[in-house]
Tab-separated table of C-alpha atoms in Angstrom:
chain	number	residue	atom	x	y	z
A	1	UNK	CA	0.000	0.000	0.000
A	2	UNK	CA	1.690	3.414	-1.239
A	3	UNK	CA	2.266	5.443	2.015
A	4	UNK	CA	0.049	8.807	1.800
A	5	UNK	CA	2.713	10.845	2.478
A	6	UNK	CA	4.431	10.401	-0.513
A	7	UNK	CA	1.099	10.787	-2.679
A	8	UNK	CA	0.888	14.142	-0.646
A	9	UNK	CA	4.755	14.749	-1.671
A	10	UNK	CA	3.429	14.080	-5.043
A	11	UNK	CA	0.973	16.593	-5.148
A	12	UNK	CA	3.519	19.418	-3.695
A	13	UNK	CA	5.985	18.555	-6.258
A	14	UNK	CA	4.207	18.575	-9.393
A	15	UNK	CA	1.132	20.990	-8.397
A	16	UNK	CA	2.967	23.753	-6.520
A	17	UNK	CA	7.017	23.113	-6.965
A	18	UNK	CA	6.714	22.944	-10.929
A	19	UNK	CA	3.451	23.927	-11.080
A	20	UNK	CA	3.225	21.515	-14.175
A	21	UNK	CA	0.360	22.590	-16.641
A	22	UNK	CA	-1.616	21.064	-19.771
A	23	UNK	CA	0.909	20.871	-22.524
A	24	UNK	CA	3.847	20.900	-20.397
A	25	UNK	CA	6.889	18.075	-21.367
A	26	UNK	CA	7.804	16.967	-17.902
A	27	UNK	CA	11.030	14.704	-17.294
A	28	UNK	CA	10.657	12.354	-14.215
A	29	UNK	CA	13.720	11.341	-13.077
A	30	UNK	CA	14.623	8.403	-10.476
A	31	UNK	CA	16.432	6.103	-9.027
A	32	UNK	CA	14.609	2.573	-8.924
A	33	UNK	CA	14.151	2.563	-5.113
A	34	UNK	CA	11.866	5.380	-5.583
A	35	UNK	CA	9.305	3.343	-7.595
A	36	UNK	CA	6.419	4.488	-5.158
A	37	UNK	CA	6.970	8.480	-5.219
A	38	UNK	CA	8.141	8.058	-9.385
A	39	UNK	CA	4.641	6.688	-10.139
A	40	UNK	CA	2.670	8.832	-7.947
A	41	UNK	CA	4.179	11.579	-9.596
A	42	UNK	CA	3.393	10.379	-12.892
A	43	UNK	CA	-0.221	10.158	-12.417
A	44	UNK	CA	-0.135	13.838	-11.065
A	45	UNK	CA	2.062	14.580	-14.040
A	46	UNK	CA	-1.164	12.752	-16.041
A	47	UNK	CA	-4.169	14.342	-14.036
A	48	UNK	CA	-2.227	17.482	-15.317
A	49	UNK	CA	-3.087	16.805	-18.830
A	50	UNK	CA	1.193	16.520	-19.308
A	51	UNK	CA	3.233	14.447	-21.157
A	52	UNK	CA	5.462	12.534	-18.963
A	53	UNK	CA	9.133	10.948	-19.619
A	54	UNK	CA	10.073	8.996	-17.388
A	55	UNK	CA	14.301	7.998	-16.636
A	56	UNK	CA	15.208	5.306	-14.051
A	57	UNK	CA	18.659	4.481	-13.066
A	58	UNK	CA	18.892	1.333	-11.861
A	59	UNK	CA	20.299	0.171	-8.209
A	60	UNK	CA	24.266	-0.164	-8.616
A	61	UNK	CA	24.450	1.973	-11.947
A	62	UNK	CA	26.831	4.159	-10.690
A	63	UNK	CA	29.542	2.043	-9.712
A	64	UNK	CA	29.405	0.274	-12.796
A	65	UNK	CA	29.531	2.963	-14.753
A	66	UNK	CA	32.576	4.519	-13.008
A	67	UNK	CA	34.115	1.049	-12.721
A	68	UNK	CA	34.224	-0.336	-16.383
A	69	UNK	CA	33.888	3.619	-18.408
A	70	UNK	CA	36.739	4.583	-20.819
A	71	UNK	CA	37.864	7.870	-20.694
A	72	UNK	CA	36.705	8.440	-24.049
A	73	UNK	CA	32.765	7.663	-22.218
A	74	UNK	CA	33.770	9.534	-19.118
A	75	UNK	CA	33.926	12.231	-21.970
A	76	UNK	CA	30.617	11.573	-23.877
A	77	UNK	CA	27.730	13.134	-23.589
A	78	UNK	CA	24.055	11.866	-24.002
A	79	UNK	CA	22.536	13.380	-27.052
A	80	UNK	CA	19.317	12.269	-25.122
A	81	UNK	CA	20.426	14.220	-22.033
A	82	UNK	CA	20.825	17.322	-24.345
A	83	UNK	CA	17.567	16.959	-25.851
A	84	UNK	CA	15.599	16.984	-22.365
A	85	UNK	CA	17.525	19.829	-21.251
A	86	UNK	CA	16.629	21.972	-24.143
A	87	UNK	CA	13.055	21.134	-24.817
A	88	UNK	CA	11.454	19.931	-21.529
A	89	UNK	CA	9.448	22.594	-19.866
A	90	UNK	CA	9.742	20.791	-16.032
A	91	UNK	CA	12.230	17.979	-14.367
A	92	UNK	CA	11.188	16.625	-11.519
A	93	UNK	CA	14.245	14.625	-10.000
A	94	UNK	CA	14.154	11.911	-6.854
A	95	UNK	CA	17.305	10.274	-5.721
A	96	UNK	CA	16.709	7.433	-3.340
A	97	UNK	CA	20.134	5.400	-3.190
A	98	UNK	CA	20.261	2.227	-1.822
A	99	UNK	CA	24.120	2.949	-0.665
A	100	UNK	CA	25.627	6.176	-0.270
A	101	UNK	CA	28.545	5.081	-0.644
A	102	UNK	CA	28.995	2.931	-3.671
A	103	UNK	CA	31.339	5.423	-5.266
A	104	UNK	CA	33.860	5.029	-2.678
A	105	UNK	CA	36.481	3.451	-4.641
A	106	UNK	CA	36.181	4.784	-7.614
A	107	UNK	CA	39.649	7.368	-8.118
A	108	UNK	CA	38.556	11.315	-7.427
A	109	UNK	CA	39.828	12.240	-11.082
A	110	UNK	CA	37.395	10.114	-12.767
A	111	UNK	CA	34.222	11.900	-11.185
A	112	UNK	CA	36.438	15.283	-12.040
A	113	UNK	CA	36.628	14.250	-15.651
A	114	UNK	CA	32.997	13.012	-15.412
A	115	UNK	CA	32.130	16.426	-13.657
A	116	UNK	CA	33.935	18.829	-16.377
A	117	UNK	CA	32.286	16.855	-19.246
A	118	UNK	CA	28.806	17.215	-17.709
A	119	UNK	CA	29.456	20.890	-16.832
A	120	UNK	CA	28.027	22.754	-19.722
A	121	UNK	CA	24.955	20.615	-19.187
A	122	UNK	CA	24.743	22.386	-15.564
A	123	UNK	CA	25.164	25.728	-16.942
A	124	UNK	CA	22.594	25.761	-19.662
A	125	UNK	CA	20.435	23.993	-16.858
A	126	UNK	CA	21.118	27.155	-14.321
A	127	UNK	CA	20.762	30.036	-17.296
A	128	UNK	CA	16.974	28.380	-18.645
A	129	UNK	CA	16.099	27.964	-14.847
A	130	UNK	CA	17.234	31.970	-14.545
A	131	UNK	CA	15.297	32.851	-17.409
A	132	UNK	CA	12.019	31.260	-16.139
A	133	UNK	CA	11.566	28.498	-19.371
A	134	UNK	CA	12.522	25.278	-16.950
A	135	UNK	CA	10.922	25.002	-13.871
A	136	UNK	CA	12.869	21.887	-12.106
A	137	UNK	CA	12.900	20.579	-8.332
A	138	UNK	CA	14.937	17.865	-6.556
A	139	UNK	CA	13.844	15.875	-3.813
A	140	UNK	CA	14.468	12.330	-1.771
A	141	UNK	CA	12.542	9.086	-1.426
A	142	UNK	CA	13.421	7.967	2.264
A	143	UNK	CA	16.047	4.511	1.987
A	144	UNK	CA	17.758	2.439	4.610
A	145	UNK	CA	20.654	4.061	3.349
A	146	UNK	CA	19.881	7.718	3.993
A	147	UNK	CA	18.493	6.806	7.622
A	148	UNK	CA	21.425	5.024	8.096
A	149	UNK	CA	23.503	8.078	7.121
A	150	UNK	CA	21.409	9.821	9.751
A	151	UNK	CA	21.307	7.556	12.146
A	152	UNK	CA	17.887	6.477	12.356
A	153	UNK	CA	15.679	3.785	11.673
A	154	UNK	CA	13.611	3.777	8.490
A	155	UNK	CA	10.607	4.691	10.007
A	156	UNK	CA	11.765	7.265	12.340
A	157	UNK	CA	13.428	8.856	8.943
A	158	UNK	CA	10.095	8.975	7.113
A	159	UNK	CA	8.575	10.700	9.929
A	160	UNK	CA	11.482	13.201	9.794
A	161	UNK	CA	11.723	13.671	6.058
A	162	UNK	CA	8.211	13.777	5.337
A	163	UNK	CA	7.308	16.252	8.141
A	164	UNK	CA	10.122	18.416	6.837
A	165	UNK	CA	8.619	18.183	3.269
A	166	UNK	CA	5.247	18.975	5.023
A	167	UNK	CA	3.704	17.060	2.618
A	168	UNK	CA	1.687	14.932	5.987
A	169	UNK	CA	-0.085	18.400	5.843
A	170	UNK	CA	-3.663	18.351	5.305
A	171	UNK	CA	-3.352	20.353	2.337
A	172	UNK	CA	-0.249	20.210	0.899
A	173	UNK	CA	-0.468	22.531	-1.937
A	174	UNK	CA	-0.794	25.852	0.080
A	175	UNK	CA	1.428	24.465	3.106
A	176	UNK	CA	4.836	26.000	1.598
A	177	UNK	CA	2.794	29.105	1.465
A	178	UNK	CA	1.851	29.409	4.596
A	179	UNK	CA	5.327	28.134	5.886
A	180	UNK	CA	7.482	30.513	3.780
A	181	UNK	CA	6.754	34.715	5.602
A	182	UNK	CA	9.287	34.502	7.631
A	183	UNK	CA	11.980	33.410	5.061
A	184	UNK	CA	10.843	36.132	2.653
A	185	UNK	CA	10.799	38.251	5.236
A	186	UNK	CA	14.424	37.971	6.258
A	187	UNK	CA	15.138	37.800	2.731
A	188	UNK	CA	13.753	41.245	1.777
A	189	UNK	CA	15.690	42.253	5.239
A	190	UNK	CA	18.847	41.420	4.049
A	191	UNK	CA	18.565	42.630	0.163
A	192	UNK	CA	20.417	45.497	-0.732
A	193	UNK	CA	23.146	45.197	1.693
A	194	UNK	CA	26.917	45.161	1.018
A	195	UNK	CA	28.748	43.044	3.178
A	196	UNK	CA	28.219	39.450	5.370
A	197	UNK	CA	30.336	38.140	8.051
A	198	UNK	CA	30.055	35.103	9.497
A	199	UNK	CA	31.673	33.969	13.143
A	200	UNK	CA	31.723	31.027	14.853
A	201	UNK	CA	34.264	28.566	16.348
A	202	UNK	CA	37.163	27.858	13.412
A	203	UNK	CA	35.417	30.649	11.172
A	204	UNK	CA	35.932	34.539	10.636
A	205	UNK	CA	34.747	35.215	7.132
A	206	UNK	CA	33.626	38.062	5.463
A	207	UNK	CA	31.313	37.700	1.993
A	208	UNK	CA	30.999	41.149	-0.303
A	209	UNK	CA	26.838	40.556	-1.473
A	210	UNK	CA	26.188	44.522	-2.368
A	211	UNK	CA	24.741	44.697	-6.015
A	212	UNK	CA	23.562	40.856	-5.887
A	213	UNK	CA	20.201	39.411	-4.976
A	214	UNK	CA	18.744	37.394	-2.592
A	215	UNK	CA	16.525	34.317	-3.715
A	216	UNK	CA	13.924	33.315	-0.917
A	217	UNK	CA	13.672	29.976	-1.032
A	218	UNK	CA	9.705	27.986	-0.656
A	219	UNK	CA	9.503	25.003	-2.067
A	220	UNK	CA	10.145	25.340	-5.511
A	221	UNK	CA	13.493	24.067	-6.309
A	222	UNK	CA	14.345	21.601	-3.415
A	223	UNK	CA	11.960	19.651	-1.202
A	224	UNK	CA	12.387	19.594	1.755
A	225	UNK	CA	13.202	23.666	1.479
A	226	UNK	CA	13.728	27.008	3.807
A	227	UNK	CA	16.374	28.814	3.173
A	228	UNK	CA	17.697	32.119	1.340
A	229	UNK	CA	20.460	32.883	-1.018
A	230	UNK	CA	22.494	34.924	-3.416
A	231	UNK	CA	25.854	34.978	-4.890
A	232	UNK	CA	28.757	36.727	-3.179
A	233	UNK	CA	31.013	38.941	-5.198
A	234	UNK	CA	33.320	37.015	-6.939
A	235	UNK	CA	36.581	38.366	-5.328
A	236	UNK	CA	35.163	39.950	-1.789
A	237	UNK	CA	35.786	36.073	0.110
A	238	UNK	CA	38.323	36.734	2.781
A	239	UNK	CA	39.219	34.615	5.984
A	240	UNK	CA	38.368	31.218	7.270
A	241	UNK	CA	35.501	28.838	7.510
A	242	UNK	CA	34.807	25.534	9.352
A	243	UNK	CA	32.358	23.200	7.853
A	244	UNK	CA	30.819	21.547	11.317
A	245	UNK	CA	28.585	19.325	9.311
A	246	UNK	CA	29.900	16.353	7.585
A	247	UNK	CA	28.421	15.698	3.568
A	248	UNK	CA	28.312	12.482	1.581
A	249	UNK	CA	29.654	13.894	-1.791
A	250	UNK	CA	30.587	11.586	-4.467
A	251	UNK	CA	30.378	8.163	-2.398
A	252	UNK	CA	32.598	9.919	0.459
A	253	UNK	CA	32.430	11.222	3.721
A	254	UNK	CA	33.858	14.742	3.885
A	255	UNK	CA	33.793	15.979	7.178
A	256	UNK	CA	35.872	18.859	9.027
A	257	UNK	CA	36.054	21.246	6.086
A	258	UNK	CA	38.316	24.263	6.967
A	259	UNK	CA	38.869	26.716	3.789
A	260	UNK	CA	40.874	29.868	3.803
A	261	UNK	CA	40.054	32.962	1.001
A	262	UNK	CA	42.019	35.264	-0.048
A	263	UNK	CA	40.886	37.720	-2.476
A	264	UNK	CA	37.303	35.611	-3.397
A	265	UNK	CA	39.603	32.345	-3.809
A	266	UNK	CA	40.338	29.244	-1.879
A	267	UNK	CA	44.145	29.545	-1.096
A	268	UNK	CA	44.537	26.648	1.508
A	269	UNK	CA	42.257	23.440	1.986
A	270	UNK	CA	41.843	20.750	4.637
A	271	UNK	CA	39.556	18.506	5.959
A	272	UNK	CA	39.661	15.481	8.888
A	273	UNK	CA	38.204	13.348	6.196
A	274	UNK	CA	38.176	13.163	2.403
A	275	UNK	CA	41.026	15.695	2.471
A	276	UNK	CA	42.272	13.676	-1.183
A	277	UNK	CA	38.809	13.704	-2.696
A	278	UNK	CA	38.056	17.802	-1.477
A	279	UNK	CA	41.317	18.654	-3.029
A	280	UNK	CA	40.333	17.369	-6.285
A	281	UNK	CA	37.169	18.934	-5.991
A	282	UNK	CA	38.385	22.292	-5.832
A	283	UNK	CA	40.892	21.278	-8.815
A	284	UNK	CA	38.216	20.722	-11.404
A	285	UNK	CA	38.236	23.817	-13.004
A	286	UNK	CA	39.147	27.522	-11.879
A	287	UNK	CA	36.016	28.329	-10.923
A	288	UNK	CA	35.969	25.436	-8.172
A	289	UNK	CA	38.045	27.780	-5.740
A	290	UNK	CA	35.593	30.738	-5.514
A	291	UNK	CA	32.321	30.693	-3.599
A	292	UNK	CA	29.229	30.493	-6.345
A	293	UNK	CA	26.575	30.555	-3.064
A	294	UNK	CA	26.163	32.159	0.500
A	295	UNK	CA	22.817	30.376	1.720
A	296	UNK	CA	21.190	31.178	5.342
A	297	UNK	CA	19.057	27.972	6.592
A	298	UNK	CA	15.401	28.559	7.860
A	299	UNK	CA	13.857	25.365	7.887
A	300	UNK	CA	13.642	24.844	11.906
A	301	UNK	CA	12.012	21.375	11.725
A	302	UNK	CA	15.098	20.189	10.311
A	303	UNK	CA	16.871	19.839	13.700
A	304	UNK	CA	19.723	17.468	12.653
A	305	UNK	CA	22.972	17.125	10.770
A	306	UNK	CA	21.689	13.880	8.115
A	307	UNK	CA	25.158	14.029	5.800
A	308	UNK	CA	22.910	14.941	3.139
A	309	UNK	CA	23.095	18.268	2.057
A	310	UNK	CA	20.066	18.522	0.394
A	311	UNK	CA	18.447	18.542	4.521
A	312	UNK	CA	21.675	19.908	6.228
A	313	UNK	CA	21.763	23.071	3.921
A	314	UNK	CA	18.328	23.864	5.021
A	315	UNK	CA	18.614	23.926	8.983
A	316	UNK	CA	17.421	26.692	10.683
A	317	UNK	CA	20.694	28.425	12.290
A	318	UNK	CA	23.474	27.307	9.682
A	319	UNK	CA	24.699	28.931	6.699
A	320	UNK	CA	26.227	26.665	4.317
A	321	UNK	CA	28.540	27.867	1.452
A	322	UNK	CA	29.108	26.452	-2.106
A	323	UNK	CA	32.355	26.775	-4.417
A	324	UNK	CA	31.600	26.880	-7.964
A	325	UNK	CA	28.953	27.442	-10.481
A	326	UNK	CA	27.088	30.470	-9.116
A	327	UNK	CA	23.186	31.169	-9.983
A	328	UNK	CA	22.323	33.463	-12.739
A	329	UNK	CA	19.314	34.690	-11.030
A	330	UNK	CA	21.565	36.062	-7.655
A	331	UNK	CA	23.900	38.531	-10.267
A	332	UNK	CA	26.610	35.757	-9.717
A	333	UNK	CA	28.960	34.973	-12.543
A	334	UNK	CA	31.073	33.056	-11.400
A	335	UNK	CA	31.158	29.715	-13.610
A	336	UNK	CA	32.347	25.883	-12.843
A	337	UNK	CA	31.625	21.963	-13.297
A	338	UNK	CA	31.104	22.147	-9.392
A	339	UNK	CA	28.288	23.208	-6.743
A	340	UNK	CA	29.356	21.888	-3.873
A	341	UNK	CA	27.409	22.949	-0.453
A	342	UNK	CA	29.160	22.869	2.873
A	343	UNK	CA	27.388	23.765	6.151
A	344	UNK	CA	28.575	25.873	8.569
A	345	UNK	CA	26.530	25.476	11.950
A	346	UNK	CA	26.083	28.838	13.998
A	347	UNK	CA	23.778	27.325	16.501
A	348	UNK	CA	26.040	26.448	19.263
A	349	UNK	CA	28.557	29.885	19.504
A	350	UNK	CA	28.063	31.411	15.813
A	351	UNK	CA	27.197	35.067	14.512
A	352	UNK	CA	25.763	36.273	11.283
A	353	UNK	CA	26.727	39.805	11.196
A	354	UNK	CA	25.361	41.941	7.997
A	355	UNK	CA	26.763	45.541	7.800
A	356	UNK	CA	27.995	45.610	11.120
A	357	UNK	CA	24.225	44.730	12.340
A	358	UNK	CA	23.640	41.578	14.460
A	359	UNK	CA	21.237	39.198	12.281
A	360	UNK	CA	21.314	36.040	13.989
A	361	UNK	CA	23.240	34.879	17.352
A	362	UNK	CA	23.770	31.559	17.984
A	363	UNK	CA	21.041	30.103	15.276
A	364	UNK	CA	18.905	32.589	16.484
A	365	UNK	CA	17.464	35.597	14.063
A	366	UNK	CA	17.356	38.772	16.196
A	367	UNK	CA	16.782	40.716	13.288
């Protein structure tokens, strides 16, 4: 029996994230775990009067594909995958691995290579999105192997994912809605300042944002969401930051992040674990040492660090930072094969300070 909390996910993602329409071409986009949520969504995609494709990886994909690919298919790129990014009007995405950690072994420079080859596909992605003609969200099916990640049984997990999704609400469509005043109002708060600064224990950073907007963030893009964003100047990064939060990035555990700016760009790296793999992260391209996101978490029902940043980003009283690709729609140009999100939590000793002006004290918004 399909659990009525992802048929209410359903409805949130296709009738209010995309807000798919008669006519629309909508890409559906899965991994095989996610069978229940993929076909729920299809028959919303359906009721819609849409015209659904549907894409399903299957379980252990991945690995193969990064186990047994030449570098001449590391290189290649779909023509498929070209055609659905320029003539699909909505991509609805769910991930719902079965291990986290399946890429593992496979050597840093081969997801680089994999990365830089995919790149322009990101780019074109981010500039249609910017533009309004691709409406797109990304969400999770709950697994044993995300609970695990967060340390929780399945079931507690589903309680905690789907509550954060609100999609147990009793009517999900408006519930983002309703949710959302406070993080537009902090966003307008904050628009049209000039400078960030961010304290905590490890971190003294300070983020130029004058001249760029900030994106309030309700449920369209990511689900679960809460948060707000822009793109700091491309050269105003200076100090330190400590990543308290570890991420599960490319099949590894990152964790203990410390990154030092000078001028807008990463000058010295380290982290307790996946030091090897970070390194090469930052090496993909030039535009992997410069910060393409400043994002302030709002989402308090997210309580928990989960190592996946699609949750941790969100947290009410953490910022979380991203070198690379930077999104059109902030005034950000700065341009990679990377978006990489690390959280930094201010909850327990942190300050967000904006134009010398207390904002939030230890997770706290006092503003």
């Amino acid at each position: 029996m399909r659990d009525p909390r992802a048929a209410g996910l359903a409805k949130i993602l296709v009738g209010y994230s995309t807000e798919v329409k008669e006519g629309d071409v909508v890409s559906i986009d899965g991994d095989g775990a996610a069978a229940p949520l993929l076909l729920a969504v299809y028959e919303e995609v359906l009721k819609a009067g849409a015209h659904p494709i549907v894409n399903v990886s299957l379980e252990g994909q991945n690995a193969a594909y990064f186990k047994h690919a030449s570098d001449a298919q590391l290189d290649w790129v779909s023509p498929t995958a070209e055609w659905l990014l320029e003539n699909v009007d909505v991509r609805i995405a769910i991930s719902a691995a079965a291990n986290t950690r399946e890429l593992s072994g496979v050597a840093p420079e081969r997801q680089t290579r994999r990365r830089q080859a995919t790149g322009e596909l990101l780019g074109r992605a981010m500039e249609r999105s910017a533009k309004g003609d691709f409406r797109w969200v990304y969400t999770l099916f709950p697994t044993n192997a995300y609970a695990a990640e967060a340390e929780m049984s399945l079931a507690d997990y589903e309680d905690f994912y789907y509550g954060a999704c609100l999609s147990d609400d009793p009517e999900p469509l408006t519930a983002w809605q309703r949710t959302s005043e406070e993080t537009k109002r902090l966003c307008e708060w904050i628009q049209g300042r000039e400078e960030v600064r961010v304290t905590a224990p490890g971190t003294d950073i300070t983020l130029g944002v004058a001249g760029r907007t900030f994106v309030p963030c309700d449920g369209r893009h990511n689900m679960p969401d809460g948060e707000f964003f822009t793109g700091p100047v491309e050269d105003s990064v200076e100090g330190e930051v400590s990543f308290h939060l570890p991420a599960t990035i490319g099949g590894r555990e990152v964790a203990g992040v410390r990154l030092r700016f000078e001028a807008g760009r990463v000058v010295d790296a380290s982290a307790e674990r996946g030091e090897e793999f970070l390194i090469g992260l930052l090496d993909t391209d030039e535009g992997a040492r410069r910060l393409g996101e400043l994002g302030i978490g709002t989402n308090y029902a997210i309580d928990r660090g989960t190592r996946e940043v699609l949750l941790d980003e969100k947290i009410g009283g953490t910022v979380h930072m991203a070198v690379g690709k930077s999104y059109p729609e902030t005034g950000g140009v700065n341009d990679s094969a990377v978006h990489t999100d690390l959280v930094c939590d201010l909850r327990l000793g942190g300050k967000l300070e904006v134009d010398g002006e207390v904002m939030q004290e230890n997770g706290t918004f006092l503003v």
